[in-house]
Amino acid sequence: MKLDESVVNVCLTHQRCPRIGKGPSVDCDWRWIYGVGVAVYETIEDLLELRQRLSVVREGILARTGIEDAPRMPGFRAHGWHATKDGPEFAEPLLNELDRGATFKGHARFVVTATALTSTQKNQVFDSLFIELLRVLMPRYRAHKQIDIVFEADQSPLTRYEAIIAQTRSGTDVAVSAEAKGDSGLAMADYLLYATLKYVARVMECCKAENCDVPHNPPDANSVDYRPDGVVELAGHLTGGDHALRMYKTFVRNMSSVVELPGVVGRITESQ
C-alpha cells in the first residue's frame, strides 16, 4: 500500500478564483479539502508491471525535445511525477498510459472545512483519515503474510506513521516505511488523491444551486456509468475540457472507495 496526504482549497464565490494561493479577499468564500489516498498493489507483480510501464513513459518524456528547458524538468528528472506541479507535458503521457489500464486499487478519504487548519491540526486530521481508511482495508488483506505500507515522506518522524498503524488493528505483520517522491508506485497515490480532491473542488466551485439534484461526491468504479463504447460518463457540472474531470476519469475505473468523513474534524484537540 502506497499512501499520500494532500490539501486543496476552493472559492465558492468566484469561478477560477484568482485569489487561490494568495489569500482570500473580503468577498471570497473559501473551503479547504483535506484528504488521504492509497494505491493498493495486491501483488508485487502488479507493482513491478506498473513501474516497468511508467519507466518507459518517463524515458519518453525525458527524451522529448522542446521541453528539456522547462522549469519543471529538473524536478521531474530528479523525483518523477508530482501531481500538484506537473504541467500537461508531464501529466498527459502518464494519464494516457493509465487510460490503458492500471494494476492498483485506489481509495480516498477526505473532509471539507470552512477554515484553514494549522500544521498540527492538519496532521491530526490526516492521521484520523489514514486510520479510518486503513481500518477498512486491513481486514481485506489479513490473509497476506505481510502488508508493506509506504507513506510519502514529509518532515514527520517514522513514529507518527507507526502510531497510525497501531490503531488499525491490522491482524497481520505490517512493514511501515516512509519514502520520498520518486517511486512511480507512490506517484499513483499522489495522483489519484489529487485527482479526487480537485474533482471535489471543481464540483463545489461550479455548483451554485440550492438543493441541487446532481451527484457531487466522486463516484467509484462500482457507481460510474459507461457509454456503449466503454467511455466513462460522470454526471455533474464539469465539462469534457475540465482537467479535474479528465484526471478523475482516468482513475475512477480503479477507485474502490471515495468517502467524505466530516466527523474527523471534531477530533482536533482544543490545546492544539
PDB file of C-alpha atoms in Angstrom:
ATOM      1  CA  MET A   1       0.000   0.000   0.000  1.00  0.00           C
ATOM      2  CA  LYS A   2       1.350   3.421  -1.023  1.00  0.00           C
ATOM      3  CA  LEU A   3      -0.216   6.355   0.851  1.00  0.00           C
ATOM      4  CA  ASP A   4      -0.221  10.111   0.483  1.00  0.00           C
ATOM      5  CA  GLU A   5      -1.881  13.156   2.043  1.00  0.00           C
ATOM      6  CA  SER A   6      -2.807  16.462   0.425  1.00  0.00           C
ATOM      7  CA  VAL A   7      -4.963  19.573   0.637  1.00  0.00           C
ATOM      8  CA  VAL A   8      -6.595  21.796  -1.985  1.00  0.00           C
ATOM      9  CA  ASN A   9      -8.791  24.820  -1.499  1.00  0.00           C
ATOM     10  CA  VAL A  10     -11.614  26.325  -3.484  1.00  0.00           C
ATOM     11  CA  CYS A  11     -13.652  29.540  -3.544  1.00  0.00           C
ATOM     12  CA  LEU A  12     -17.428  29.171  -3.645  1.00  0.00           C
ATOM     13  CA  THR A  13     -17.911  32.794  -4.698  1.00  0.00           C
ATOM     14  CA  HIS A  14     -15.734  33.077  -7.779  1.00  0.00           C
ATOM     15  CA  GLN A  15     -15.233  30.714 -10.688  1.00  0.00           C
ATOM     16  CA  ARG A  16     -11.482  30.054 -11.023  1.00  0.00           C
ATOM     17  CA  CYS A  17     -10.876  32.441  -8.139  1.00  0.00           C
ATOM     18  CA  PRO A  18      -7.711  34.499  -8.805  1.00  0.00           C
ATOM     19  CA  ARG A  19      -7.011  34.690  -5.071  1.00  0.00           C
ATOM     20  CA  ILE A  20      -6.326  30.971  -4.627  1.00  0.00           C
ATOM     21  CA  GLY A  21      -2.747  30.698  -3.428  1.00  0.00           C
ATOM     22  CA  LYS A  22      -2.618  34.339  -2.378  1.00  0.00           C
ATOM     23  CA  GLY A  23      -5.129  34.593   0.458  1.00  0.00           C
ATOM     24  CA  PRO A  24      -8.870  35.328   0.178  1.00  0.00           C
ATOM     25  CA  SER A  25     -10.419  38.732  -0.470  1.00  0.00           C
ATOM     26  CA  VAL A  26     -13.289  40.011   1.677  1.00  0.00           C
ATOM     27  CA  ASP A  27     -15.901  38.581  -0.694  1.00  0.00           C
ATOM     28  CA  CYS A  28     -14.281  35.161  -1.102  1.00  0.00           C
ATOM     29  CA  ASP A  29     -15.925  32.136   0.495  1.00  0.00           C
ATOM     30  CA  TRP A  30     -13.174  29.557   0.748  1.00  0.00           C
ATOM     31  CA  ARG A  31     -13.262  25.876   1.636  1.00  0.00           C
ATOM     32  CA  TRP A  32     -10.271  23.646   2.358  1.00  0.00           C
ATOM     33  CA  ILE A  33     -10.387  19.985   1.340  1.00  0.00           C
ATOM     34  CA  TYR A  34      -8.015  17.726   3.279  1.00  0.00           C
ATOM     35  CA  GLY A  35      -7.592  14.181   2.058  1.00  0.00           C
ATOM     36  CA  VAL A  36      -5.568  10.980   2.117  1.00  0.00           C
ATOM     37  CA  GLY A  37      -5.295   8.398  -0.598  1.00  0.00           C
ATOM     38  CA  VAL A  38      -3.819   4.960  -1.144  1.00  0.00           C
ATOM     39  CA  ALA A  39      -2.824   2.913  -4.157  1.00  0.00           C
ATOM     40  CA  VAL A  40      -3.061  -0.767  -3.230  1.00  0.00           C
ATOM     41  CA  TYR A  41      -0.926  -3.249  -5.174  1.00  0.00           C
ATOM     42  CA  GLU A  42      -2.193  -6.689  -4.241  1.00  0.00           C
ATOM     43  CA  THR A  43       0.901  -8.488  -5.555  1.00  0.00           C
ATOM     44  CA  ILE A  44       4.497  -7.482  -6.154  1.00  0.00           C
ATOM     45  CA  GLU A  45       3.923  -8.371  -9.802  1.00  0.00           C
ATOM     46  CA  ASP A  46       1.253  -5.677 -10.050  1.00  0.00           C
ATOM     47  CA  LEU A  47       3.668  -3.079  -8.720  1.00  0.00           C
ATOM     48  CA  LEU A  48       6.558  -4.206 -10.922  1.00  0.00           C
ATOM     49  CA  GLU A  49       4.363  -4.173 -14.023  1.00  0.00           C
ATOM     50  CA  LEU A  50       3.269  -0.618 -13.335  1.00  0.00           C
ATOM     51  CA  ARG A  51       6.828   0.511 -12.674  1.00  0.00           C
ATOM     52  CA  GLN A  52       8.002  -1.021 -15.927  1.00  0.00           C
ATOM     53  CA  ARG A  53       5.264   0.633 -17.956  1.00  0.00           C
ATOM     54  CA  LEU A  54       5.770   4.028 -16.363  1.00  0.00           C
ATOM     55  CA  SER A  55       9.526   3.782 -16.734  1.00  0.00           C
ATOM     56  CA  VAL A  56       9.009   3.667 -20.492  1.00  0.00           C
ATOM     57  CA  VAL A  57       6.685   6.690 -20.288  1.00  0.00           C
ATOM     58  CA  ARG A  58       9.191   8.598 -18.162  1.00  0.00           C
ATOM     59  CA  GLU A  59      12.039   7.896 -20.567  1.00  0.00           C
ATOM     60  CA  GLY A  60       9.871   9.125 -23.417  1.00  0.00           C
ATOM     61  CA  ILE A  61       9.257  12.413 -21.609  1.00  0.00           C
ATOM     62  CA  LEU A  62      12.951  12.860 -20.827  1.00  0.00           C
ATOM     63  CA  ALA A  63      13.830  12.241 -24.486  1.00  0.00           C
ATOM     64  CA  ARG A  64      11.415  14.823 -25.864  1.00  0.00           C
ATOM     65  CA  THR A  65      12.815  17.942 -27.448  1.00  0.00           C
ATOM     66  CA  GLY A  66      11.160  21.273 -26.761  1.00  0.00           C
ATOM     67  CA  ILE A  67      10.612  20.685 -23.048  1.00  0.00           C
ATOM     68  CA  GLU A  68      14.174  19.951 -21.942  1.00  0.00           C
ATOM     69  CA  ASP A  69      14.434  23.522 -20.632  1.00  0.00           C
ATOM     70  CA  ALA A  70      11.008  23.542 -18.971  1.00  0.00           C
ATOM     71  CA  PRO A  71      11.166  24.827 -15.357  1.00  0.00           C
ATOM     72  CA  ARG A  72       9.612  21.560 -14.174  1.00  0.00           C
ATOM     73  CA  MET A  73      12.180  19.348 -15.914  1.00  0.00           C
ATOM     74  CA  PRO A  74      14.913  19.338 -13.201  1.00  0.00           C
ATOM     75  CA  GLY A  75      12.385  18.305 -10.550  1.00  0.00           C
ATOM     76  CA  PHE A  76      10.856  15.679 -12.828  1.00  0.00           C
ATOM     77  CA  ARG A  77      14.268  14.302 -13.725  1.00  0.00           C
ATOM     78  CA  ALA A  78      15.204  14.034 -10.044  1.00  0.00           C
ATOM     79  CA  HIS A  79      11.936  12.928  -8.461  1.00  0.00           C
ATOM     80  CA  GLY A  80       9.491  11.863 -11.169  1.00  0.00           C
ATOM     81  CA  TRP A  81       5.824  12.782 -11.223  1.00  0.00           C
ATOM     82  CA  HIS A  82       4.236  15.208  -8.757  1.00  0.00           C
ATOM     83  CA  ALA A  83       0.550  15.863  -9.335  1.00  0.00           C
ATOM     84  CA  THR A  84       0.431  19.402  -7.946  1.00  0.00           C
ATOM     85  CA  LYS A  85       3.432  20.538 -10.007  1.00  0.00           C
ATOM     86  CA  ASP A  86       3.169  18.660 -13.299  1.00  0.00           C
ATOM     87  CA  GLY A  87       2.011  20.577 -16.339  1.00  0.00           C
ATOM     88  CA  PRO A  88       0.271  18.851 -19.287  1.00  0.00           C
ATOM     89  CA  GLU A  89       3.560  17.868 -20.940  1.00  0.00           C
ATOM     90  CA  PHE A  90       4.374  15.720 -17.895  1.00  0.00           C
ATOM     91  CA  ALA A  91       0.903  14.677 -16.734  1.00  0.00           C
ATOM     92  CA  GLU A  92      -0.739  13.769 -20.048  1.00  0.00           C
ATOM     93  CA  PRO A  93       1.662  10.947 -21.008  1.00  0.00           C
ATOM     94  CA  LEU A  94       1.071   9.427 -17.571  1.00  0.00           C
ATOM     95  CA  LEU A  95      -2.704   9.751 -17.822  1.00  0.00           C
ATOM     96  CA  ASN A  96      -2.681   8.339 -21.357  1.00  0.00           C
ATOM     97  CA  GLU A  97      -0.803   5.264 -20.161  1.00  0.00           C
ATOM     98  CA  LEU A  98      -3.169   4.766 -17.214  1.00  0.00           C
ATOM     99  CA  ASP A  99      -6.125   5.010 -19.603  1.00  0.00           C
ATOM    100  CA  ARG A 100      -4.911   1.670 -20.968  1.00  0.00           C
ATOM    101  CA  GLY A 101      -5.487   0.122 -17.549  1.00  0.00           C
ATOM    102  CA  ALA A 102      -3.818   0.114 -14.162  1.00  0.00           C
ATOM    103  CA  THR A 103      -2.729  -2.537 -11.663  1.00  0.00           C
ATOM    104  CA  PHE A 104      -3.801  -0.975  -8.389  1.00  0.00           C
ATOM    105  CA  LYS A 105      -6.923  -0.225  -6.381  1.00  0.00           C
ATOM    106  CA  GLY A 106      -7.481   3.370  -5.313  1.00  0.00           C
ATOM    107  CA  HIS A 107      -9.110   4.581  -2.108  1.00  0.00           C
ATOM    108  CA  ALA A 108      -9.536   8.108  -0.757  1.00  0.00           C
ATOM    109  CA  ARG A 109     -10.946   9.717   2.380  1.00  0.00           C
ATOM    110  CA  PHE A 110     -11.445  13.454   2.696  1.00  0.00           C
ATOM    111  CA  VAL A 111     -13.017  16.219   4.740  1.00  0.00           C
ATOM    112  CA  VAL A 112     -14.127  19.738   3.807  1.00  0.00           C
ATOM    113  CA  THR A 113     -13.611  22.589   6.274  1.00  0.00           C
ATOM    114  CA  ALA A 114     -14.539  26.272   6.275  1.00  0.00           C
ATOM    115  CA  THR A 115     -11.262  27.279   7.945  1.00  0.00           C
ATOM    116  CA  ALA A 116      -7.622  26.585   7.221  1.00  0.00           C
ATOM    117  CA  LEU A 117      -6.011  24.290   9.766  1.00  0.00           C
ATOM    118  CA  THR A 118      -2.683  24.821  11.466  1.00  0.00           C
ATOM    119  CA  SER A 119       0.146  22.425  10.729  1.00  0.00           C
ATOM    120  CA  THR A 120      -0.548  20.449  13.905  1.00  0.00           C
ATOM    121  CA  GLN A 121      -4.287  20.364  13.216  1.00  0.00           C
ATOM    122  CA  LYS A 122      -3.670  19.165   9.667  1.00  0.00           C
ATOM    123  CA  ASN A 123      -1.605  16.255  10.936  1.00  0.00           C
ATOM    124  CA  GLN A 124      -4.373  15.338  13.371  1.00  0.00           C
ATOM    125  CA  VAL A 125      -6.949  15.317  10.583  1.00  0.00           C
ATOM    126  CA  PHE A 126      -4.690  13.438   8.181  1.00  0.00           C
ATOM    127  CA  ASP A 127      -3.916  10.851  10.881  1.00  0.00           C
ATOM    128  CA  SER A 128      -7.616  10.339  11.573  1.00  0.00           C
ATOM    129  CA  LEU A 129      -8.335   9.941   7.877  1.00  0.00           C
ATOM    130  CA  PHE A 130      -5.484   7.445   7.495  1.00  0.00           C
ATOM    131  CA  ILE A 131      -6.782   5.446  10.456  1.00  0.00           C
ATOM    132  CA  GLU A 132     -10.351   5.366   9.118  1.00  0.00           C
ATOM    133  CA  LEU A 133      -9.111   4.297   5.690  1.00  0.00           C
ATOM    134  CA  LEU A 134      -6.739   1.596   6.915  1.00  0.00           C
ATOM    135  CA  ARG A 135      -9.259   0.169   9.383  1.00  0.00           C
ATOM    136  CA  VAL A 136     -11.402  -0.668   6.364  1.00  0.00           C
ATOM    137  CA  LEU A 137      -8.565  -2.012   4.214  1.00  0.00           C
ATOM    138  CA  MET A 138      -6.561  -4.067   6.705  1.00  0.00           C
ATOM    139  CA  PRO A 139      -9.156  -6.825   7.220  1.00  0.00           C
ATOM    140  CA  ARG A 140      -9.365  -7.342   3.451  1.00  0.00           C
ATOM    141  CA  TYR A 141      -5.702  -8.347   3.354  1.00  0.00           C
ATOM    142  CA  ARG A 142      -5.364 -10.153   6.684  1.00  0.00           C
ATOM    143  CA  ALA A 143      -4.609 -13.423   4.871  1.00  0.00           C
ATOM    144  CA  HIS A 144      -1.392 -11.950   3.473  1.00  0.00           C
ATOM    145  CA  LYS A 145       1.809 -12.859   5.301  1.00  0.00           C
ATOM    146  CA  GLN A 146       2.894  -9.239   5.332  1.00  0.00           C
ATOM    147  CA  ILE A 147       1.493  -5.880   4.291  1.00  0.00           C
ATOM    148  CA  ASP A 148       4.002  -3.264   3.173  1.00  0.00           C
ATOM    149  CA  ILE A 149       2.729   0.230   3.943  1.00  0.00           C
ATOM    150  CA  VAL A 150       4.673   3.118   2.457  1.00  0.00           C
ATOM    151  CA  PHE A 151       3.811   6.713   3.325  1.00  0.00           C
ATOM    152  CA  GLU A 152       5.079   9.587   1.238  1.00  0.00           C
ATOM    153  CA  ALA A 153       7.740  11.163   3.418  1.00  0.00           C
ATOM    154  CA  ASP A 154       7.435  14.707   4.719  1.00  0.00           C
ATOM    155  CA  GLN A 155       9.104  16.102   7.825  1.00  0.00           C
ATOM    156  CA  SER A 156       7.299  13.676  10.132  1.00  0.00           C
ATOM    157  CA  PRO A 157       9.203  11.047  12.134  1.00  0.00           C
ATOM    158  CA  LEU A 158       8.500   7.418  11.366  1.00  0.00           C
ATOM    159  CA  THR A 159       6.882   7.106  14.799  1.00  0.00           C
ATOM    160  CA  ARG A 160       3.937   9.153  13.513  1.00  0.00           C
ATOM    161  CA  TYR A 161       3.142   6.507  10.900  1.00  0.00           C
ATOM    162  CA  GLU A 162       3.788   3.648  13.296  1.00  0.00           C
ATOM    163  CA  ALA A 163       1.240   5.185  15.677  1.00  0.00           C
ATOM    164  CA  ILE A 164      -1.306   5.280  12.847  1.00  0.00           C
ATOM    165  CA  ILE A 165      -0.800   1.610  12.055  1.00  0.00           C
ATOM    166  CA  ALA A 166      -1.044   0.690  15.757  1.00  0.00           C
ATOM    167  CA  GLN A 167      -4.637   1.967  15.748  1.00  0.00           C
ATOM    168  CA  THR A 168      -5.764  -0.004  12.701  1.00  0.00           C
ATOM    169  CA  ARG A 169      -5.823  -3.488  14.233  1.00  0.00           C
ATOM    170  CA  SER A 170      -4.087  -4.948  11.231  1.00  0.00           C
ATOM    171  CA  GLY A 171      -4.212  -8.590  12.310  1.00  0.00           C
ATOM    172  CA  THR A 172      -1.108  -9.409  10.252  1.00  0.00           C
ATOM    173  CA  ASP A 173       2.545  -8.390  10.019  1.00  0.00           C
ATOM    174  CA  VAL A 174       2.981  -4.836   8.765  1.00  0.00           C
ATOM    175  CA  ALA A 175       6.176  -3.223   7.498  1.00  0.00           C
ATOM    176  CA  VAL A 176       5.912   0.561   7.781  1.00  0.00           C
ATOM    177  CA  SER A 177       8.183   2.975   5.954  1.00  0.00           C
ATOM    178  CA  ALA A 178       8.282   6.481   4.500  1.00  0.00           C
ATOM    179  CA  GLU A 179       9.769   7.251   1.098  1.00  0.00           C
ATOM    180  CA  ALA A 180      10.488  10.485  -0.708  1.00  0.00           C
ATOM    181  CA  LYS A 181       8.952  11.219  -4.097  1.00  0.00           C
ATOM    182  CA  GLY A 182      10.479   9.320  -6.966  1.00  0.00           C
ATOM    183  CA  ASP A 183       8.831   5.904  -6.952  1.00  0.00           C
ATOM    184  CA  SER A 184       6.150   5.588  -9.625  1.00  0.00           C
ATOM    185  CA  GLY A 185       4.085   3.339  -7.351  1.00  0.00           C
ATOM    186  CA  LEU A 186       3.932   6.135  -4.788  1.00  0.00           C
ATOM    187  CA  ALA A 187       3.180   8.661  -7.531  1.00  0.00           C
ATOM    188  CA  MET A 188      -0.092   6.829  -8.195  1.00  0.00           C
ATOM    189  CA  ALA A 189      -1.288   7.579  -4.655  1.00  0.00           C
ATOM    190  CA  ASP A 190      -0.284  11.201  -5.184  1.00  0.00           C
ATOM    191  CA  TYR A 191      -2.118  11.472  -8.495  1.00  0.00           C
ATOM    192  CA  LEU A 192      -5.289   9.616  -7.565  1.00  0.00           C
ATOM    193  CA  LEU A 193      -5.645  11.697  -4.395  1.00  0.00           C
ATOM    194  CA  TYR A 194      -5.029  14.972  -6.218  1.00  0.00           C
ATOM    195  CA  ALA A 195      -7.495  13.979  -8.936  1.00  0.00           C
ATOM    196  CA  THR A 196     -10.118  13.224  -6.284  1.00  0.00           C
ATOM    197  CA  LEU A 197      -9.646  16.454  -4.343  1.00  0.00           C
ATOM    198  CA  LYS A 198      -9.570  18.605  -7.483  1.00  0.00           C
ATOM    199  CA  TYR A 199     -12.728  16.905  -8.721  1.00  0.00           C
ATOM    200  CA  VAL A 200     -14.462  17.677  -5.422  1.00  0.00           C
ATOM    201  CA  ALA A 201     -13.202  21.263  -5.517  1.00  0.00           C
ATOM    202  CA  ARG A 202     -14.318  21.914  -9.089  1.00  0.00           C
ATOM    203  CA  VAL A 203     -17.773  20.454  -8.478  1.00  0.00           C
ATOM    204  CA  MET A 204     -18.176  22.675  -5.407  1.00  0.00           C
ATOM    205  CA  GLU A 205     -16.962  25.648  -7.408  1.00  0.00           C
ATOM    206  CA  CYS A 206     -19.309  25.049 -10.328  1.00  0.00           C
ATOM    207  CA  CYS A 207     -22.490  24.322  -8.404  1.00  0.00           C
ATOM    208  CA  LYS A 208     -24.355  27.495  -7.447  1.00  0.00           C
ATOM    209  CA  ALA A 209     -27.809  25.989  -6.985  1.00  0.00           C
ATOM    210  CA  GLU A 210     -29.531  25.161  -3.708  1.00  0.00           C
ATOM    211  CA  ASN A 211     -30.972  21.651  -3.420  1.00  0.00           C
ATOM    212  CA  CYS A 212     -29.004  20.574  -6.480  1.00  0.00           C
ATOM    213  CA  ASP A 213     -30.014  17.090  -7.642  1.00  0.00           C
ATOM    214  CA  VAL A 214     -26.695  16.402  -9.409  1.00  0.00           C
ATOM    215  CA  PRO A 215     -24.402  13.973  -7.527  1.00  0.00           C
ATOM    216  CA  HIS A 216     -21.453  15.834  -6.043  1.00  0.00           C
ATOM    217  CA  ASN A 217     -19.419  13.079  -4.426  1.00  0.00           C
ATOM    218  CA  PRO A 218     -16.834  11.402  -6.679  1.00  0.00           C
ATOM    219  CA  PRO A 219     -18.156   8.082  -7.949  1.00  0.00           C
ATOM    220  CA  ASP A 220     -16.134   4.908  -7.585  1.00  0.00           C
ATOM    221  CA  ALA A 221     -15.738   2.060 -10.041  1.00  0.00           C
ATOM    222  CA  ASN A 222     -18.998   0.436  -8.926  1.00  0.00           C
ATOM    223  CA  SER A 223     -21.144   3.541  -9.383  1.00  0.00           C
ATOM    224  CA  VAL A 224     -19.765   5.067 -12.576  1.00  0.00           C
ATOM    225  CA  ASP A 225     -21.711   4.933 -15.839  1.00  0.00           C
ATOM    226  CA  TYR A 226     -20.297   3.872 -19.191  1.00  0.00           C
ATOM    227  CA  ARG A 227     -21.335   4.656 -22.739  1.00  0.00           C
ATOM    228  CA  PRO A 228     -21.893   1.732 -25.126  1.00  0.00           C
ATOM    229  CA  ASP A 229     -18.357   2.228 -26.469  1.00  0.00           C
ATOM    230  CA  GLY A 230     -16.906   1.889 -22.955  1.00  0.00           C
ATOM    231  CA  VAL A 231     -16.164   5.572 -22.365  1.00  0.00           C
ATOM    232  CA  VAL A 232     -16.650   6.714 -18.771  1.00  0.00           C
ATOM    233  CA  GLU A 233     -19.518   9.130 -18.173  1.00  0.00           C
ATOM    234  CA  LEU A 234     -19.590  11.206 -14.987  1.00  0.00           C
ATOM    235  CA  ALA A 235     -22.799  13.053 -14.191  1.00  0.00           C
ATOM    236  CA  GLY A 236     -22.238  16.525 -12.828  1.00  0.00           C
ATOM    237  CA  HIS A 237     -21.316  20.092 -13.571  1.00  0.00           C
ATOM    238  CA  LEU A 238     -17.946  19.549 -15.240  1.00  0.00           C
ATOM    239  CA  THR A 239     -17.390  19.508 -18.989  1.00  0.00           C
ATOM    240  CA  GLY A 240     -15.046  17.364 -21.038  1.00  0.00           C
ATOM    241  CA  GLY A 241     -12.433  20.104 -21.248  1.00  0.00           C
ATOM    242  CA  ASP A 242     -12.052  20.385 -17.479  1.00  0.00           C
ATOM    243  CA  HIS A 243      -8.711  18.961 -16.341  1.00  0.00           C
ATOM    244  CA  ALA A 244     -10.150  17.862 -12.985  1.00  0.00           C
ATOM    245  CA  LEU A 245     -12.710  15.755 -14.844  1.00  0.00           C
ATOM    246  CA  ARG A 246     -10.044  14.414 -17.186  1.00  0.00           C
ATOM    247  CA  MET A 247      -7.867  13.341 -14.277  1.00  0.00           C
ATOM    248  CA  TYR A 248     -10.617  11.723 -12.275  1.00  0.00           C
ATOM    249  CA  LYS A 249     -11.980   9.820 -15.268  1.00  0.00           C
ATOM    250  CA  THR A 250      -8.539   8.267 -15.608  1.00  0.00           C
ATOM    251  CA  PHE A 251      -8.637   6.917 -12.063  1.00  0.00           C
ATOM    252  CA  VAL A 252     -12.315   6.186 -11.490  1.00  0.00           C
ATOM    253  CA  ARG A 253     -12.135   2.693 -13.003  1.00  0.00           C
ATOM    254  CA  ASN A 254      -9.668   1.802 -10.246  1.00  0.00           C
ATOM    255  CA  MET A 255     -11.297   3.721  -7.388  1.00  0.00           C
ATOM    256  CA  SER A 256     -12.747   1.208  -4.960  1.00  0.00           C
ATOM    257  CA  SER A 257     -13.946   3.781  -2.403  1.00  0.00           C
ATOM    258  CA  VAL A 258     -14.153   7.550  -2.006  1.00  0.00           C
ATOM    259  CA  VAL A 259     -15.722   8.773   1.233  1.00  0.00           C
ATOM    260  CA  GLU A 260     -16.146  12.167   2.898  1.00  0.00           C
ATOM    261  CA  LEU A 261     -15.633  11.938   6.670  1.00  0.00           C
ATOM    262  CA  PRO A 262     -16.586  15.282   8.250  1.00  0.00           C
ATOM    263  CA  GLY A 263     -16.547  13.807  11.760  1.00  0.00           C
ATOM    264  CA  VAL A 264     -12.758  13.685  11.903  1.00  0.00           C
ATOM    265  CA  VAL A 265     -12.567  17.470  12.314  1.00  0.00           C
ATOM    266  CA  GLY A 266     -14.132  17.075  15.737  1.00  0.00           C
ATOM    267  CA  ARG A 267     -11.105  15.075  16.849  1.00  0.00           C
ATOM    268  CA  ILE A 268      -8.853  18.129  16.773  1.00  0.00           C
ATOM    269  CA  THR A 269      -7.851  18.825  20.362  1.00  0.00           C
ATOM    270  CA  GLU A 270      -8.506  22.341  21.616  1.00  0.00           C
ATOM    271  CA  SER A 271      -4.997  22.647  23.039  1.00  0.00           C
ATOM    272  CA  GLN A 272      -3.562  22.370  19.545  1.00  0.00           C
TER     273      GLN A 272
END
